[in-house]
GROMACS .gro file of C-alpha atoms in nm:
model
  221
    1UNK     CA    1  -2.222  -2.455   3.200
    2UNK     CA    2  -1.937  -2.218   3.310
    3UNK     CA    3  -1.681  -2.452   3.138
    4UNK     CA    4  -1.883  -2.447   2.813
    5UNK     CA    5  -1.883  -2.076   2.813
    6UNK     CA    6  -1.514  -2.060   2.889
    7UNK     CA    7  -1.450  -2.309   2.602
    8UNK     CA    8  -1.660  -2.108   2.360
    9UNK     CA    9  -1.488  -1.786   2.457
   10UNK     CA   10  -1.136  -1.951   2.380
   11UNK     CA   11  -1.235  -2.088   2.062
   12UNK     CA   12  -1.374  -1.748   1.946
   13UNK     CA   13  -1.040  -1.589   2.059
   14UNK     CA   14  -0.852  -1.837   1.881
   15UNK     CA   15  -1.056  -1.781   1.565
   16UNK     CA   16  -1.027  -1.404   1.575
   17UNK     CA   17  -0.649  -1.439   1.614
   18UNK     CA   18  -0.601  -1.661   1.324
   19UNK     CA   19  -0.807  -1.412   1.109
   20UNK     CA   20  -0.577  -1.122   1.198
   21UNK     CA   21  -0.235  -1.081   1.039
   22UNK     CA   22   0.051  -0.931   1.273
   23UNK     CA   23   0.352  -0.773   1.111
   24UNK     CA   24   0.611  -0.653   1.383
   25UNK     CA   25   0.870  -0.392   1.282
   26UNK     CA   26   1.215  -0.573   1.313
   27UNK     CA   27   1.451  -0.402   1.548
   28UNK     CA   28   1.703  -0.367   1.276
   29UNK     CA   29   1.474  -0.226   1.008
   30UNK     CA   30   1.616   0.040   0.795
   31UNK     CA   31   1.483   0.265   0.503
   32UNK     CA   32   1.732   0.100   0.273
   33UNK     CA   33   1.509  -0.220   0.285
   34UNK     CA   34   1.254  -0.019   0.109
   35UNK     CA   35   1.473   0.205  -0.118
   36UNK     CA   36   1.676  -0.085  -0.254
   37UNK     CA   37   1.352  -0.232  -0.401
   38UNK     CA   38   1.251   0.103  -0.539
   39UNK     CA   39   1.588   0.180  -0.682
   40UNK     CA   40   1.617  -0.158  -0.823
   41UNK     CA   41   1.305  -0.398  -0.843
   42UNK     CA   42   1.511  -0.662  -0.983
   43UNK     CA   43   1.689  -0.708  -0.645
   44UNK     CA   44   1.404  -0.928  -0.540
   45UNK     CA   45   1.326  -1.244  -0.743
   46UNK     CA   46   1.012  -1.280  -0.937
   47UNK     CA   47   0.958  -1.617  -0.765
   48UNK     CA   48   0.929  -1.438  -0.444
   49UNK     CA   49   0.653  -1.212  -0.560
   50UNK     CA   50   0.482  -1.503  -0.742
   51UNK     CA   51   0.473  -1.693  -0.403
   52UNK     CA   52   0.287  -1.410  -0.247
   53UNK     CA   53   0.072  -1.346  -0.552
   54UNK     CA   54  -0.021  -1.714  -0.610
   55UNK     CA   55   0.083  -1.697  -0.983
   56UNK     CA   56   0.371  -1.807  -1.222
   57UNK     CA   57   0.682  -1.611  -1.190
   58UNK     CA   58   0.727  -1.601  -1.571
   59UNK     CA   59   0.391  -1.400  -1.593
   60UNK     CA   60   0.510  -1.114  -1.371
   61UNK     CA   61   0.624  -0.787  -1.543
   62UNK     CA   62   0.798  -0.503  -1.336
   63UNK     CA   63   0.722  -0.143  -1.405
   64UNK     CA   64   0.898   0.163  -1.264
   65UNK     CA   65   0.673   0.491  -1.233
   66UNK     CA   66   0.872   0.801  -1.236
   67UNK     CA   67   1.261   0.752  -1.293
   68UNK     CA   68   1.325   1.063  -1.084
   69UNK     CA   69   1.646   1.062  -0.862
   70UNK     CA   70   1.435   1.173  -0.594
   71UNK     CA   71   1.349   0.820  -0.456
   72UNK     CA   72   1.044   0.954  -0.268
   73UNK     CA   73   0.872   1.022  -0.615
   74UNK     CA   74   0.930   0.681  -0.745
   75UNK     CA   75   0.687   0.389  -0.727
   76UNK     CA   76   0.731   0.016  -0.860
   77UNK     CA   77   0.465  -0.205  -0.966
   78UNK     CA   78   0.465  -0.591  -1.010
   79UNK     CA   79   0.191  -0.682  -1.238
   80UNK     CA   80   0.059  -1.021  -1.385
   81UNK     CA   81  -0.228  -1.125  -1.611
   82UNK     CA   82  -0.511  -1.317  -1.427
   83UNK     CA   83  -0.641  -1.494  -1.746
   84UNK     CA   84  -0.976  -1.333  -1.713
   85UNK     CA   85  -1.114  -1.060  -1.939
   86UNK     CA   86  -1.312  -0.767  -1.837
   87UNK     CA   87  -1.524  -0.491  -2.031
   88UNK     CA   88  -1.466  -0.126  -2.003
   89UNK     CA   89  -1.637   0.151  -2.192
   90UNK     CA   90  -1.402   0.388  -2.387
   91UNK     CA   91  -1.430   0.770  -2.389
   92UNK     CA   92  -1.596   0.759  -2.721
   93UNK     CA   93  -1.855   0.510  -2.580
   94UNK     CA   94  -1.710   0.211  -2.740
   95UNK     CA   95  -1.717  -0.118  -2.531
   96UNK     CA   96  -1.375  -0.275  -2.510
   97UNK     CA   97  -1.269  -0.614  -2.395
   98UNK     CA   98  -0.928  -0.608  -2.198
   99UNK     CA   99  -0.723  -0.864  -2.016
  100UNK     CA  100  -0.758  -0.859  -1.635
  101UNK     CA  101  -0.445  -0.786  -1.430
  102UNK     CA  102  -0.355  -0.826  -1.066
  103UNK     CA  103  -0.065  -0.641  -0.895
  104UNK     CA  104   0.143  -0.537  -0.596
  105UNK     CA  105   0.313  -0.201  -0.563
  106UNK     CA  106   0.538   0.004  -0.337
  107UNK     CA  107   0.602   0.367  -0.329
  108UNK     CA  108   0.551   0.713  -0.148
  109UNK     CA  109   0.851   0.669   0.079
  110UNK     CA  110   0.859   0.971   0.330
  111UNK     CA  111   1.042   1.070   0.644
  112UNK     CA  112   0.782   1.150   0.891
  113UNK     CA  113   0.694   1.088   1.277
  114UNK     CA  114   0.413   0.887   1.410
  115UNK     CA  115   0.205   1.187   1.523
  116UNK     CA  116   0.221   1.352   1.177
  117UNK     CA  117   0.154   1.003   1.005
  118UNK     CA  118  -0.152   0.954   1.230
  119UNK     CA  119  -0.291   1.296   1.168
  120UNK     CA  120  -0.258   1.245   0.785
  121UNK     CA  121  -0.514   0.964   0.793
  122UNK     CA  122  -0.737   1.044   1.079
  123UNK     CA  123  -0.784   1.430   1.041
  124UNK     CA  124  -0.986   1.602   0.761
  125UNK     CA  125  -0.753   1.901   0.856
  126UNK     CA  126  -0.460   1.742   0.663
  127UNK     CA  127  -0.648   1.728   0.341
  128UNK     CA  128  -0.749   2.095   0.358
  129UNK     CA  129  -0.384   2.174   0.451
  130UNK     CA  130  -0.275   1.996   0.129
  131UNK     CA  131  -0.539   2.184  -0.076
  132UNK     CA  132  -0.425   2.503   0.057
  133UNK     CA  133  -0.062   2.417  -0.030
  134UNK     CA  134  -0.131   2.332  -0.373
  135UNK     CA  135  -0.342   2.646  -0.442
  136UNK     CA  136  -0.077   2.867  -0.296
  137UNK     CA  137   0.209   2.693  -0.493
  138UNK     CA  138   0.326   2.965  -0.731
  139UNK     CA  139   0.535   2.705  -0.924
  140UNK     CA  140   0.216   2.517  -1.027
  141UNK     CA  141   0.013   2.599  -1.324
  142UNK     CA  142  -0.313   2.758  -1.192
  143UNK     CA  143  -0.527   2.516  -1.398
  144UNK     CA  144  -0.331   2.240  -1.284
  145UNK     CA  145  -0.346   2.343  -0.907
  146UNK     CA  146  -0.732   2.400  -0.929
  147UNK     CA  147  -0.759   2.058  -1.087
  148UNK     CA  148  -0.541   1.896  -0.813
  149UNK     CA  149  -0.748   2.065  -0.550
  150UNK     CA  150  -1.068   1.957  -0.695
  151UNK     CA  151  -0.949   1.604  -0.717
  152UNK     CA  152  -0.839   1.602  -0.353
  153UNK     CA  153  -1.161   1.725  -0.229
  154UNK     CA  154  -1.374   1.483  -0.443
  155UNK     CA  155  -1.152   1.192  -0.328
  156UNK     CA  156  -1.188   1.269   0.044
  157UNK     CA  157  -1.565   1.199   0.001
  158UNK     CA  158  -1.506   0.838  -0.109
  159UNK     CA  159  -1.183   0.762   0.110
  160UNK     CA  160  -1.211   0.525   0.402
  161UNK     CA  161  -0.912   0.433   0.624
  162UNK     CA  162  -0.906   0.144   0.863
  163UNK     CA  163  -0.644   0.172   1.144
  164UNK     CA  164  -0.430  -0.136   1.171
  165UNK     CA  165  -0.243  -0.136   1.501
  166UNK     CA  166  -0.104  -0.499   1.447
  167UNK     CA  167   0.091  -0.380   1.131
  168UNK     CA  168   0.433  -0.231   1.203
  169UNK     CA  169   0.423   0.065   1.436
  170UNK     CA  170   0.111   0.193   1.272
  171UNK     CA  171  -0.079   0.125   0.951
  172UNK     CA  172  -0.392   0.236   0.777
  173UNK     CA  173  -0.569   0.030   0.500
  174UNK     CA  174  -0.740   0.271   0.245
  175UNK     CA  175  -1.026   0.206   0.036
  176UNK     CA  176  -1.145   0.210  -0.243
  177UNK     CA  177  -0.792   0.225  -0.374
  178UNK     CA  178  -0.662  -0.081  -0.186
  179UNK     CA  179  -0.360   0.065  -0.041
  180UNK     CA  180  -0.174  -0.004   0.297
  181UNK     CA  181   0.004   0.300   0.434
  182UNK     CA  182   0.267   0.180   0.688
  183UNK     CA  183   0.474   0.367   0.937
  184UNK     CA  184   0.804   0.221   1.095
  185UNK     CA  185   1.105   0.365   1.243
  186UNK     CA  186   1.045   0.726   1.148
  187UNK     CA  187   0.954   0.654   0.777
  188UNK     CA  188   0.623   0.576   0.588
  189UNK     CA  189   0.558   0.394   0.272
  190UNK     CA  190   0.268   0.257   0.079
  191UNK     CA  191   0.186  -0.077  -0.050
  192UNK     CA  192  -0.078  -0.106  -0.318
  193UNK     CA  193  -0.278  -0.422  -0.403
  194UNK     CA  194  -0.506  -0.503  -0.675
  195UNK     CA  195  -0.665  -0.870  -0.642
  196UNK     CA  196  -1.007  -1.038  -0.690
  197UNK     CA  197  -1.163  -0.853  -0.398
  198UNK     CA  198  -1.088  -0.601  -0.118
  199UNK     CA  199  -1.033  -0.850   0.152
  200UNK     CA  200  -0.788  -1.064  -0.050
  201UNK     CA  201  -0.604  -0.732  -0.163
  202UNK     CA  202  -0.572  -0.644   0.205
  203UNK     CA  203  -0.418  -0.975   0.298
  204UNK     CA  204  -0.162  -0.968   0.030
  205UNK     CA  205  -0.066  -0.606   0.093
  206UNK     CA  206   0.007  -0.710   0.449
  207UNK     CA  207   0.198  -1.009   0.322
  208UNK     CA  208   0.415  -0.806   0.090
  209UNK     CA  209   0.477  -0.559   0.384
  210UNK     CA  210   0.615  -0.857   0.594
  211UNK     CA  211   0.829  -0.965   0.291
  212UNK     CA  212   0.972  -0.610   0.270
  213UNK     CA  213   1.067  -0.625   0.628
  214UNK     CA  214   1.236  -0.945   0.601
  215UNK     CA  215   1.464  -0.809   0.319
  216UNK     CA  216   1.825  -0.823   0.423
  217UNK     CA  217   1.998  -0.485   0.512
  218UNK     CA  218   2.211  -0.340   0.250
  219UNK     CA  219   2.574  -0.281   0.322
  220UNK     CA  220   2.663   0.087   0.366
  221UNK     CA  221   2.991   0.049   0.180
   0.00000   0.00000   0.00000
């Protein structure tokens, strides 16, 4: 009987390990492995993205959001049609049929430390601090500041963060937006993922993070 219980426990442990993805931070990881993609998305092949996405490379389109020289304000998006259609309602009340898309994205690169990163996703105080910062920022239009503060407060009611200790040094999976926030070697970045469901999106975001870590270091010359 004891042997049967032990065998069952081993099988259960094996099943759990198979279901959990582990992404270790490489010893030589450097921020340039992230910035090189954000500066030049063409530096990685569409075939590589297609392999993660499970689609045809010819279907993938690349978009850069914000061409600011400040790399921390940039984001890149790899998007492709799913072949499905979905119905949405326009502002005027009309119903529109649009083509469905999946995507993987990368952005929000920031220098930080582990403590600050953890506080950002585990403490409501960080949200209040951001609201306070926006409302006190004299460079922002007053109406815009109020709108941003309201958006943050409303978003905080639906946001959920799952701590993932097996991804890099630390990571958080955010729903309902399906974003993986990653901390490694003094920087944080965010991988966005839009697939058929939340679980697939999470798995693909983790796979894309591993891909980023596997990118070769760029020469400093």
